Amino acid sequence: MSIVNCQLSIVPYYLFNLDIMSDIPFSLDQLRILKAIADEGSFKRAADSLFVSQPAISLQIQNLERQLSVPLFDRGGRKAQLTEAGKLLLAYGEKIITLCQETCRAIEDLQNLQGGTLIVGASQTTGTYLLPKMIGLFHEKYPYVSVQLQVHSTRRTSWAVANGQVDLAIIGGEVPSELQNVLEIIPYAEDELALILPPNHPLAERGTIVKEDLYGLNYIPLDSQSTIRKVLDKVLGRCEINTAELKIGMELNSIEAIKNAVQSGLGAAFVSVTAIEKELKMGILHRAHIEGIKINRTLSVIVNYSRYRSKAAEAFIKEILPHFSSENYIPQLQRLSAENKEYLDKNVEIKDS
Amino acid sequence: MSIVNCQLSIVPYYLFNLDIMSDIPFSLDQLRILKAIADEGSFKRAADSLFVSQPAISLQIQNLERQLSVPLFDRGGRKAQLTEAGKLLLAYGEKIITLCQETCRAIEDLQNLQGGTLIVGASQTTGTYLLPKMIGLFHEKYPYVSVQLQVHSTRRTSWAVANGQVDLAIIGGEVPSELQNVLEIIPYAEDELALILPPNHPLAERGTIVKEDLYGLNYIPLDSQSTIRKVLDKVLGRCEINTAELKIGMELNSIEAIKNAVQSGLGAAFVSVTAIEKELKMGILHRAHIEGIKINRTLSVIVNYSRYRSKAAEAFIKEILPHFSSENYIPQLQRLSAENKEYLDKNVEIKDS
DNA sequence: GAATAAATATATAACAAATACTTATTTTAT
DNA sequence: ATAAAATAAGTATTTGTTATATATTTATTC
């Protein structure tokens, strides 16, 4: 007789279903705390920014470190510095948080535009002079959707769209090359850059000016990184004007500041025609027309190919933009070039109400 | 209402976090519960599969529904049926959970040296002639850790270690005094400086040369800030040789350039013996031995006392360095002096494989 | 085939355990 | 001396538990 010794070993429960139900050794709150510390540079300030006490932060981070059995910060210094593991977790945490936020908005959308948030990005010029009108129209149609406008550089705006922090953006320059395959770029209007002078400037008396006059002026540019600068270099270069030889006065970082400077007689500047509507009407700025030269740039909407597109974003692109691609609304904006118009027609279904 | 967020400061693009933390109305646990219910088809069985009681599940789902203000299940029937919103949240939840698990794996990998980065600093000589071999060995053992080598002056390298920009460094000179309490300095080998001459130089014929011969030579030094210069001044000064009286030819900033210059008959130079291994073998440089003089310097590893030491740094110090502290590997390097050897033994546990 | 009992699933209530937060204080590094 | 983080002790909140109620389906019975 043999005795069958059938010993049932005790297996931890989490080994039963290996695939999905393993415990996750951190919480969303902990990730948010980690991010806050990284952003603010110290436990104390992170605590303030999250409206909790400092020990709460310390304890949560200690728990997190214990759960992961990895130190996340270099203690000791006055300011907390992330270790390599900390940086890694932060990078993933940001992804996770973004995905969670996307989730929230997707669910809000399900309530059929009765709520939710639309975040629109823009560069300086479009953000200041064009988008307020667009957002106004959108808000009239969808009063329950709250709209945020975030004005940043073209580069930063593009990244924000790529990362899903912004639903869509309107920019006037080139999308960074590393993002060109990630983003959908829909050209929708042409913006013209105008040369503005003080009304009492000698050149303002003449009807049109010529290429050579440009070398005599004192320019007030936006900082050299700006899109307007790049467009100018490109277009003027094509007209055989050496932008390097143009005299540069002070560099300002706001279009309003530039307008004021020109108006005060401090020099000339190139700015979008959308930005000087009022000033031209009031006669406090003069727009000079240069013989044979017209400086255009294409304004484009960018959205993220792969990400979930909210109902609100969809509505913005399909219902609001078309109103602004004709010159009825923004008379200064040019009609689209033929090929761009075709692209727009193909890609944006016009659902007029 | 629109919020114009116009921030002009320049921020690295990876920090582009535009949305300041908004609360996330669900927890990872809730997502896991949702998934369990979807998988199992009922609250009860989900509770069983998660080893909690059934009311716990009910309550969590109720909370979740309240937080999102959306019903997630069609109640009533025997089996809980997901609503539209429930399905959407489930789909996102699975993505989020997957991303969280990926995060865990990435961090575990970092712990197991299956990832991460090790940044090693070095001065010119060690960086050029010694570290490539060390890094090669490290890379063989830990192929998934990417290693960076940063070659700078001793001073700059020391600061980089102090600031945590570099995990560890190998230097041949003195750590700046203000950092001597911050850094752990582990001597691990002695490097000898040799006087090199063109093979056809008259002094090269003689077996050994004497102190006085040094005054007749034309020296090609590294720039005056370099460690080698300081060591030379110190050691030769001790031997009653006035370095100020030595004739200086051109100053070069690369050891390879100096070797070439000497080889071409442009003068003599002091360089590390580790740098001329090949040239001596090939007979294109002559090493002169000076009677009664031996110029040594201690090569040391420096690490930051107080900072968290990454697994990779630990492995480098404990597994790679010992191989290079004996003359088996770098025959030119001298054995450590007795006291230094003792220090090394005390501080570096040799885990030979 | 309607009424009723049994079975199963979810909800609620009351209470217990665990977790997280707070204030006050100490330690540490600048 | 100062500012930041860690620690300690007490409190509040959250989350879980058991026990029980309610609802819905299924089975049984007349």
Tab-separated table of N, CA and C in Angstrom, chain B residues 208-350:
chain	number	residue	atom	x	y	z
B	208	THR	N	70.459	56.215	-18.433
B	208	THR	CA	69.668	57.120	-17.588
B	208	THR	C	70.265	58.512	-17.718
B	209	ILE	N	69.393	59.479	-17.436
B	209	ILE	CA	69.898	60.849	-17.477
B	209	ILE	C	69.874	61.394	-16.064
B	210	VAL	N	70.491	62.545	-15.873
B	210	VAL	CA	70.554	63.121	-14.532
B	210	VAL	C	69.777	64.430	-14.487
B	211	LYS	N	69.528	64.838	-13.256
B	211	LYS	CA	68.762	66.053	-12.996
B	211	LYS	C	69.148	67.203	-13.914
B	212	GLU	N	70.474	67.424	-14.033
B	212	GLU	CA	70.936	68.611	-14.749
B	212	GLU	C	70.547	68.574	-16.225
B	213	ASP	N	70.418	67.351	-16.792
B	213	ASP	CA	70.031	67.241	-18.203
B	213	ASP	C	68.676	67.903	-18.478
B	214	LEU	N	67.841	67.937	-17.455
B	214	LEU	CA	66.479	68.444	-17.651
B	214	LEU	C	66.471	69.893	-18.125
B	215	TYR	N	67.494	70.670	-17.682
B	215	TYR	CA	67.488	72.097	-18.037
B	215	TYR	C	67.762	72.330	-19.513
B	216	GLY	N	68.361	71.333	-20.173
B	216	GLY	CA	68.707	71.526	-21.578
B	216	GLY	C	67.558	71.233	-22.545
B	217	LEU	N	66.460	70.682	-22.022
B	217	LEU	CA	65.401	70.245	-22.931
B	217	LEU	C	64.357	71.336	-23.181
B	218	ASN	N	63.625	71.131	-24.253
B	218	ASN	CA	62.577	72.064	-24.646
B	218	ASN	C	61.233	71.377	-24.394
B	219	TYR	N	60.482	71.892	-23.429
B	219	TYR	CA	59.304	71.159	-22.981
B	219	TYR	C	58.016	71.558	-23.691
B	220	ILE	N	57.171	70.559	-23.914
B	220	ILE	CA	55.848	70.801	-24.494
B	220	ILE	C	54.820	70.397	-23.450
B	221	PRO	N	54.307	71.378	-22.699
B	221	PRO	CA	53.398	71.023	-21.612
B	221	PRO	C	51.935	71.085	-22.048
B	222	LEU	N	51.095	70.448	-21.249
B	222	LEU	CA	49.657	70.709	-21.323
B	222	LEU	C	49.443	72.098	-20.731
B	223	ASP	N	48.300	72.677	-20.950
B	223	ASP	CA	48.088	74.041	-20.453
B	223	ASP	C	48.332	74.109	-18.956
B	224	SER	N	48.653	75.295	-18.498
B	224	SER	CA	49.206	75.461	-17.153
B	224	SER	C	48.208	75.101	-16.050
B	225	GLN	N	46.943	74.964	-16.381
B	225	GLN	CA	45.962	74.623	-15.353
B	225	GLN	C	45.921	73.121	-15.076
B	226	SER	N	46.547	72.352	-15.959
B	226	SER	CA	46.329	70.915	-15.893
B	226	SER	C	46.950	70.287	-14.655
B	227	THR	N	46.384	69.159	-14.278
B	227	THR	CA	46.842	68.435	-13.109
B	227	THR	C	48.291	67.995	-13.259
B	228	ILE	N	48.611	67.530	-14.446
B	228	ILE	CA	49.968	67.035	-14.661
B	228	ILE	C	50.974	68.137	-14.342
B	229	ARG	N	50.668	69.354	-14.759
B	229	ARG	CA	51.560	70.473	-14.464
B	229	ARG	C	51.734	70.649	-12.961
B	230	LYS	N	50.642	70.568	-12.249
B	230	LYS	CA	50.722	70.791	-10.801
B	230	LYS	C	51.531	69.697	-10.120
B	231	VAL	N	51.319	68.463	-10.559
B	231	VAL	CA	52.062	67.350	-9.967
B	231	VAL	C	53.549	67.523	-10.241
B	232	LEU	N	53.846	67.885	-11.469
B	232	LEU	CA	55.241	68.064	-11.837
B	232	LEU	C	55.903	69.136	-10.972
B	233	ASP	N	55.253	70.295	-10.874
B	233	ASP	CA	55.805	71.385	-10.073
B	233	ASP	C	56.107	70.903	-8.665
B	234	LYS	N	55.197	70.148	-8.128
B	234	LYS	CA	55.314	69.702	-6.746
B	234	LYS	C	56.462	68.689	-6.601
B	235	VAL	N	56.460	67.684	-7.462
B	235	VAL	CA	57.434	66.604	-7.317
B	235	VAL	C	58.839	67.079	-7.695
B	236	LEU	N	58.934	67.772	-8.830
B	236	LEU	CA	60.263	68.236	-9.241
B	236	LEU	C	60.788	69.270	-8.251
B	237	GLY	N	59.870	70.096	-7.727
B	237	GLY	CA	60.280	71.068	-6.707
B	237	GLY	C	60.907	70.350	-5.522
B	238	ARG	N	60.328	69.259	-5.122
B	238	ARG	CA	60.841	68.495	-3.987
B	238	ARG	C	62.252	67.963	-4.292
B	239	CYS	N	62.548	67.722	-5.589
B	239	CYS	CA	63.868	67.219	-5.990
B	239	CYS	C	64.825	68.373	-6.303
B	240	GLU	N	64.429	69.557	-5.869
B	240	GLU	CA	65.280	70.743	-6.046
B	240	GLU	C	65.506	71.076	-7.511
B	241	ILE	N	64.493	70.854	-8.312
B	241	ILE	CA	64.545	71.310	-9.698
B	241	ILE	C	63.579	72.477	-9.808
B	242	ASN	N	64.064	73.571	-10.306
B	242	ASN	CA	63.229	74.747	-10.410
B	242	ASN	C	62.474	74.702	-11.736
B	243	THR	N	61.206	74.388	-11.662
B	243	THR	CA	60.440	74.223	-12.913
B	243	THR	C	60.337	75.536	-13.677
B	244	ALA	N	60.442	76.638	-12.970
B	244	ALA	CA	60.332	77.917	-13.678
B	244	ALA	C	61.492	78.111	-14.650
B	245	GLU	N	62.597	77.418	-14.387
B	245	GLU	CA	63.783	77.609	-15.238
B	245	GLU	C	63.812	76.661	-16.433
B	246	LEU	N	62.867	75.737	-16.465
B	246	LEU	CA	62.820	74.812	-17.598
B	246	LEU	C	62.329	75.570	-18.820
B	247	LYS	N	62.902	75.245	-19.986
B	247	LYS	CA	62.508	75.953	-21.204
B	247	LYS	C	61.169	75.393	-21.700
B	248	ILE	N	60.204	76.290	-21.939
B	248	ILE	CA	58.877	75.874	-22.394
B	248	ILE	C	58.723	76.208	-23.876
B	249	GLY	N	58.402	75.204	-24.665
B	249	GLY	CA	58.081	75.463	-26.070
B	249	GLY	C	56.600	75.767	-26.177
B	250	MET	N	56.003	75.234	-27.210
B	250	MET	CA	54.562	75.498	-27.370
B	250	MET	C	53.767	74.754	-26.296
B	251	GLU	N	52.584	75.289	-25.999
B	251	GLU	CA	51.673	74.662	-25.050
B	251	GLU	C	50.571	73.980	-25.854
B	252	LEU	N	50.366	72.720	-25.656
B	252	LEU	CA	49.310	72.024	-26.412
B	252	LEU	C	48.221	71.576	-25.431
B	253	ASN	N	47.024	71.357	-25.925
B	253	ASN	CA	45.963	70.962	-24.996
B	253	ASN	C	45.452	69.540	-25.225
B	254	SER	N	46.264	68.753	-25.901
B	254	SER	CA	45.872	67.366	-26.072
B	254	SER	C	47.098	66.491	-25.948
B	255	ILE	N	46.922	65.397	-25.257
B	255	ILE	CA	48.078	64.538	-25.015
B	255	ILE	C	48.541	63.886	-26.312
B	256	GLU	N	47.596	63.538	-27.157
B	256	GLU	CA	47.976	62.966	-28.456
B	256	GLU	C	48.833	63.952	-29.246
B	257	ALA	N	48.424	65.238	-29.188
B	257	ALA	CA	49.185	66.257	-29.915
B	257	ALA	C	50.595	66.375	-29.357
B	258	ILE	N	50.714	66.268	-28.048
B	258	ILE	CA	52.038	66.363	-27.424
B	258	ILE	C	52.911	65.200	-27.878
B	259	LYS	N	52.325	64.006	-27.877
B	259	LYS	CA	53.092	62.833	-28.298
B	259	LYS	C	53.583	63.007	-29.731
B	260	ASN	N	52.704	63.472	-30.580
B	260	ASN	CA	53.101	63.687	-31.967
B	260	ASN	C	54.220	64.715	-32.081
B	261	ALA	N	54.088	65.759	-31.276
B	261	ALA	CA	55.103	66.816	-31.327
B	261	ALA	C	56.461	66.289	-30.886
B	262	VAL	N	56.438	65.526	-29.796
B	262	VAL	CA	57.713	64.969	-29.306
B	262	VAL	C	58.302	64.020	-30.346
B	263	GLN	N	57.456	63.187	-30.879
B	263	GLN	CA	57.895	62.225	-31.877
B	263	GLN	C	58.534	62.930	-33.067
B	264	SER	N	58.008	64.099	-33.414
B	264	SER	CA	58.538	64.861	-34.551
B	264	SER	C	59.782	65.642	-34.182
B	265	GLY	N	60.275	65.455	-32.967
B	265	GLY	CA	61.514	66.116	-32.599
B	265	GLY	C	61.348	67.535	-32.122
B	266	LEU	N	60.112	67.937	-31.798
B	266	LEU	CA	59.896	69.330	-31.388
B	266	LEU	C	60.230	69.570	-29.925
B	267	GLY	N	60.476	68.528	-29.157
B	267	GLY	CA	60.817	68.752	-27.760
B	267	GLY	C	60.579	67.517	-26.917
B	268	ALA	N	60.550	67.740	-25.602
B	268	ALA	CA	60.318	66.651	-24.650
B	268	ALA	C	59.052	66.948	-23.874
B	269	ALA	N	58.523	65.937	-23.191
B	269	ALA	CA	57.307	66.168	-22.408
B	269	ALA	C	57.177	65.131	-21.315
B	270	PHE	N	56.440	65.498	-20.270
B	270	PHE	CA	56.069	64.539	-19.240
B	270	PHE	C	54.634	64.096	-19.489
B	271	VAL	N	54.436	62.809	-19.632
B	271	VAL	CA	53.069	62.301	-19.803
B	271	VAL	C	52.905	61.031	-18.982
B	272	SER	N	51.679	60.659	-18.779
B	272	SER	CA	51.389	59.439	-18.018
B	272	SER	C	51.904	58.218	-18.779
B	273	VAL	N	52.452	57.271	-18.038
B	273	VAL	CA	52.944	56.051	-18.679
B	273	VAL	C	51.808	55.280	-19.371
B	274	THR	N	50.581	55.502	-18.874
B	274	THR	CA	49.488	54.777	-19.509
B	274	THR	C	49.232	55.281	-20.925
B	275	ALA	N	49.741	56.463	-21.213
B	275	ALA	CA	49.431	57.091	-22.499
B	275	ALA	C	50.394	56.715	-23.602
B	276	ILE	N	51.484	56.041	-23.236
B	276	ILE	CA	52.523	55.832	-24.251
B	276	ILE	C	52.853	54.364	-24.458
B	277	GLU	N	51.990	53.520	-23.979
B	277	GLU	CA	52.183	52.081	-24.086
B	277	GLU	C	52.543	51.677	-25.518
B	278	LYS	N	51.657	52.021	-26.435
B	278	LYS	CA	51.844	51.630	-27.830
B	278	LYS	C	53.110	52.226	-28.422
B	279	GLU	N	53.315	53.531	-28.186
B	279	GLU	CA	54.444	54.223	-28.798
B	279	GLU	C	55.778	53.630	-28.339
B	280	LEU	N	55.833	53.235	-27.079
B	280	LEU	CA	57.086	52.641	-26.586
B	280	LEU	C	57.340	51.315	-27.283
B	281	LYS	N	56.294	50.520	-27.402
B	281	LYS	CA	56.426	49.226	-28.068
B	281	LYS	C	56.906	49.400	-29.488
B	282	MET	N	56.334	50.384	-30.163
B	282	MET	CA	56.689	50.603	-31.559
B	282	MET	C	58.028	51.312	-31.710
B	283	GLY	N	58.562	51.797	-30.597
B	283	GLY	CA	59.851	52.467	-30.655
B	283	GLY	C	59.817	53.855	-31.254
B	284	ILE	N	58.652	54.460	-31.351
B	284	ILE	CA	58.604	55.804	-31.940
B	284	ILE	C	58.715	56.899	-30.893
B	285	LEU	N	58.736	56.497	-29.631
B	285	LEU	CA	59.035	57.458	-28.571
B	285	LEU	C	60.059	56.808	-27.648
B	286	HIS	N	60.864	57.636	-27.024
B	286	HIS	CA	61.827	57.105	-26.050
B	286	HIS	C	61.468	57.595	-24.662
B	287	ARG	N	61.485	56.670	-23.729
B	287	ARG	CA	61.225	57.081	-22.360
B	287	ARG	C	62.552	57.218	-21.627
B	288	ALA	N	62.751	58.402	-21.103
B	288	ALA	CA	64.006	58.651	-20.386
B	288	ALA	C	63.802	58.434	-18.898
B	289	HIS	N	64.730	57.698	-18.272
B	289	HIS	CA	64.679	57.511	-16.818
B	289	HIS	C	65.643	58.480	-16.180
B	290	ILE	N	65.126	59.238	-15.216
B	290	ILE	CA	65.976	60.222	-14.544
B	290	ILE	C	66.494	59.612	-13.254
B	291	GLU	N	67.787	59.735	-13.052
B	291	GLU	CA	68.412	59.087	-11.903
B	291	GLU	C	67.780	59.569	-10.596
B	292	GLY	N	67.277	58.640	-9.837
B	292	GLY	CA	66.782	58.952	-8.503
B	292	GLY	C	65.447	59.681	-8.449
B	293	ILE	N	64.799	59.829	-9.585
B	293	ILE	CA	63.532	60.563	-9.562
B	293	ILE	C	62.432	59.704	-10.167
B	294	LYS	N	61.331	59.663	-9.461
B	294	LYS	CA	60.167	58.943	-9.940
B	294	LYS	C	58.955	59.824	-9.648
B	295	ILE	N	58.219	60.146	-10.690
B	295	ILE	CA	57.114	61.091	-10.511
B	295	ILE	C	55.794	60.318	-10.512
B	296	ASN	N	55.218	60.209	-9.334
B	296	ASN	CA	53.978	59.460	-9.198
B	296	ASN	C	52.823	60.377	-8.846
B	297	ARG	N	51.676	59.963	-9.241
B	297	ARG	CA	50.480	60.626	-8.700
B	297	ARG	C	49.460	59.536	-8.405
B	298	THR	N	48.604	59.834	-7.438
B	298	THR	CA	47.599	58.869	-7.036
B	298	THR	C	46.328	59.096	-7.857
B	299	LEU	N	45.873	58.030	-8.509
B	299	LEU	CA	44.581	58.102	-9.174
B	299	LEU	C	43.513	57.739	-8.158
B	300	SER	N	42.463	58.516	-8.112
B	300	SER	CA	41.407	58.281	-7.127
B	300	SER	C	40.047	58.252	-7.793
B	301	VAL	N	39.180	57.473	-7.182
B	301	VAL	CA	37.776	57.517	-7.552
B	301	VAL	C	37.125	58.503	-6.621
B	302	ILE	N	36.299	59.386	-7.135
B	302	ILE	CA	35.541	60.252	-6.231
B	302	ILE	C	34.054	60.022	-6.442
B	303	VAL	N	33.359	59.961	-5.322
B	303	VAL	CA	31.904	59.853	-5.351
B	303	VAL	C	31.361	60.804	-4.294
B	304	ASN	N	30.077	61.072	-4.403
B	304	ASN	CA	29.469	61.989	-3.466
B	304	ASN	C	28.987	61.222	-2.248
B	305	TYR	N	29.553	61.619	-1.109
B	305	TYR	CA	29.198	61.042	0.172
B	305	TYR	C	27.707	60.876	0.357
B	306	SER	N	27.045	62.031	0.234
B	306	SER	CA	25.686	62.127	0.767
B	306	SER	C	24.619	61.700	-0.227
B	307	ARG	N	24.954	61.678	-1.472
B	307	ARG	CA	23.927	61.380	-2.461
B	307	ARG	C	23.600	59.910	-2.524
B	308	TYR	N	22.386	59.675	-3.002
B	308	TYR	CA	21.995	58.297	-3.289
B	308	TYR	C	22.906	57.740	-4.373
B	309	ARG	N	23.460	56.579	-4.121
B	309	ARG	CA	24.344	55.979	-5.103
B	309	ARG	C	23.565	54.950	-5.921
B	310	SER	N	23.518	55.149	-7.207
B	310	SER	CA	22.739	54.248	-8.043
B	310	SER	C	23.374	52.861	-8.060
B	311	LYS	N	22.551	51.890	-8.330
B	311	LYS	CA	23.035	50.514	-8.419
B	311	LYS	C	24.188	50.415	-9.405
B	312	ALA	N	24.055	51.132	-10.513
B	312	ALA	CA	25.094	51.063	-11.539
B	312	ALA	C	26.416	51.613	-11.016
B	313	ALA	N	26.338	52.715	-10.278
B	313	ALA	CA	27.562	53.297	-9.733
B	313	ALA	C	28.200	52.331	-8.741
B	314	GLU	N	27.342	51.746	-7.928
B	314	GLU	CA	27.811	50.769	-6.945
B	314	GLU	C	28.551	49.624	-7.649
B	315	ALA	N	27.932	49.113	-8.680
B	315	ALA	CA	28.527	47.994	-9.415
B	315	ALA	C	29.844	48.401	-10.041
B	316	PHE	N	29.899	49.605	-10.559
B	316	PHE	CA	31.142	50.066	-11.185
B	316	PHE	C	32.275	50.086	-10.161
B	317	ILE	N	31.990	50.633	-8.994
B	317	ILE	CA	33.033	50.754	-7.983
B	317	ILE	C	33.434	49.389	-7.439
B	318	LYS	N	32.448	48.549	-7.184
B	318	LYS	CA	32.754	47.298	-6.500
B	318	LYS	C	33.205	46.192	-7.429
B	319	GLU	N	32.828	46.269	-8.696
B	319	GLU	CA	33.159	45.151	-9.576
B	319	GLU	C	34.164	45.507	-10.656
B	320	ILE	N	34.161	46.742	-11.075
B	320	ILE	CA	35.041	47.103	-12.189
B	320	ILE	C	36.389	47.612	-11.691
B	321	LEU	N	36.358	48.518	-10.729
B	321	LEU	CA	37.600	49.116	-10.277
B	321	LEU	C	38.633	48.111	-9.784
B	322	PRO	N	38.228	47.129	-8.983
B	322	PRO	CA	39.245	46.212	-8.457
B	322	PRO	C	40.093	45.567	-9.547
B	323	HIS	N	39.498	45.338	-10.695
B	323	HIS	CA	40.260	44.720	-11.773
B	323	HIS	C	41.387	45.622	-12.250
B	324	PHE	N	41.247	46.910	-11.998
B	324	PHE	CA	42.248	47.839	-12.522
B	324	PHE	C	43.157	48.376	-11.441
B	325	SER	N	43.003	47.859	-10.229
B	325	SER	CA	43.886	48.360	-9.186
B	325	SER	C	45.103	47.455	-9.041
B	326	SER	N	45.161	46.376	-9.756
B	326	SER	CA	46.379	45.559	-9.754
B	326	SER	C	47.089	45.779	-11.075
B	327	GLU	N	48.368	45.448	-11.103
B	327	GLU	CA	49.086	45.728	-12.344
B	327	GLU	C	48.844	44.684	-13.416
B	328	ASN	N	47.930	43.749	-13.130
B	328	ASN	CA	47.653	42.742	-14.149
B	328	ASN	C	47.038	43.354	-15.383
B	329	TYR	N	46.198	44.355	-15.126
B	329	TYR	CA	45.414	44.856	-16.233
B	329	TYR	C	46.074	46.032	-16.931
B	330	ILE	N	46.601	46.926	-16.137
B	330	ILE	CA	47.304	48.079	-16.702
B	330	ILE	C	48.732	47.969	-16.192
B	331	PRO	N	49.605	47.322	-16.913
B	331	PRO	CA	50.924	47.021	-16.353
B	331	PRO	C	51.687	48.277	-15.965
B	332	GLN	N	51.383	49.370	-16.603
B	332	GLN	CA	52.117	50.586	-16.283
B	332	GLN	C	51.765	51.134	-14.909
B	333	LEU	N	50.541	50.831	-14.463
B	333	LEU	CA	50.137	51.400	-13.189
B	333	LEU	C	50.869	50.701	-12.051
B	334	GLN	N	51.296	51.464	-11.101
B	334	GLN	CA	52.017	50.927	-9.958
B	334	GLN	C	51.037	50.359	-8.956
B	335	ARG	N	51.570	49.507	-8.128
B	335	ARG	CA	50.772	49.046	-7.011
B	335	ARG	C	50.539	50.238	-6.086
B	336	LEU	N	49.469	50.178	-5.354
B	336	LEU	CA	49.175	51.249	-4.416
B	336	LEU	C	50.181	51.280	-3.296
B	337	SER	N	50.412	52.462	-2.766
B	337	SER	CA	51.216	52.558	-1.558
B	337	SER	C	50.456	51.842	-0.437
B	338	ALA	N	51.195	51.457	0.598
B	338	ALA	CA	50.614	50.614	1.640
B	338	ALA	C	49.352	51.233	2.232
B	339	GLU	N	49.435	52.507	2.592
B	339	GLU	CA	48.276	53.106	3.271
B	339	GLU	C	47.082	53.216	2.331
B	340	ASN	N	47.357	53.528	1.081
B	340	ASN	CA	46.272	53.639	0.136
B	340	ASN	C	45.618	52.281	-0.115
B	341	LYS	N	46.464	51.283	-0.171
B	341	LYS	CA	45.952	49.930	-0.377
B	341	LYS	C	44.979	49.570	0.747
B	342	GLU	N	45.395	49.906	1.935
B	342	GLU	CA	44.578	49.604	3.106
B	342	GLU	C	43.221	50.290	2.989
B	343	TYR	N	43.258	51.568	2.596
B	343	TYR	CA	42.014	52.327	2.446
B	343	TYR	C	41.103	51.660	1.428
B	344	LEU	N	41.722	51.283	0.323
B	344	LEU	CA	40.945	50.653	-0.741
B	344	LEU	C	40.286	49.372	-0.242
B	345	ASP	N	41.088	48.556	0.442
B	345	ASP	CA	40.562	47.288	0.936
B	345	ASP	C	39.388	47.524	1.885
B	346	LYS	N	39.545	48.574	2.670
B	346	LYS	CA	38.521	48.834	3.673
B	346	LYS	C	37.215	49.289	3.005
B	347	ASN	N	37.357	50.052	1.952
B	347	ASN	CA	36.179	50.717	1.401
B	347	ASN	C	35.570	50.042	0.177
B	348	VAL	N	36.311	49.233	-0.456
B	348	VAL	CA	35.787	48.612	-1.651
B	348	VAL	C	35.787	47.102	-1.483
B	349	GLU	N	34.619	46.598	-1.405
B	349	GLU	CA	34.477	45.165	-1.245
B	349	GLU	C	34.664	44.506	-2.609
B	350	ILE	N	35.591	43.598	-2.687
B	350	ILE	CA	35.866	43.013	-3.994
B	350	ILE	C	35.020	41.766	-4.183
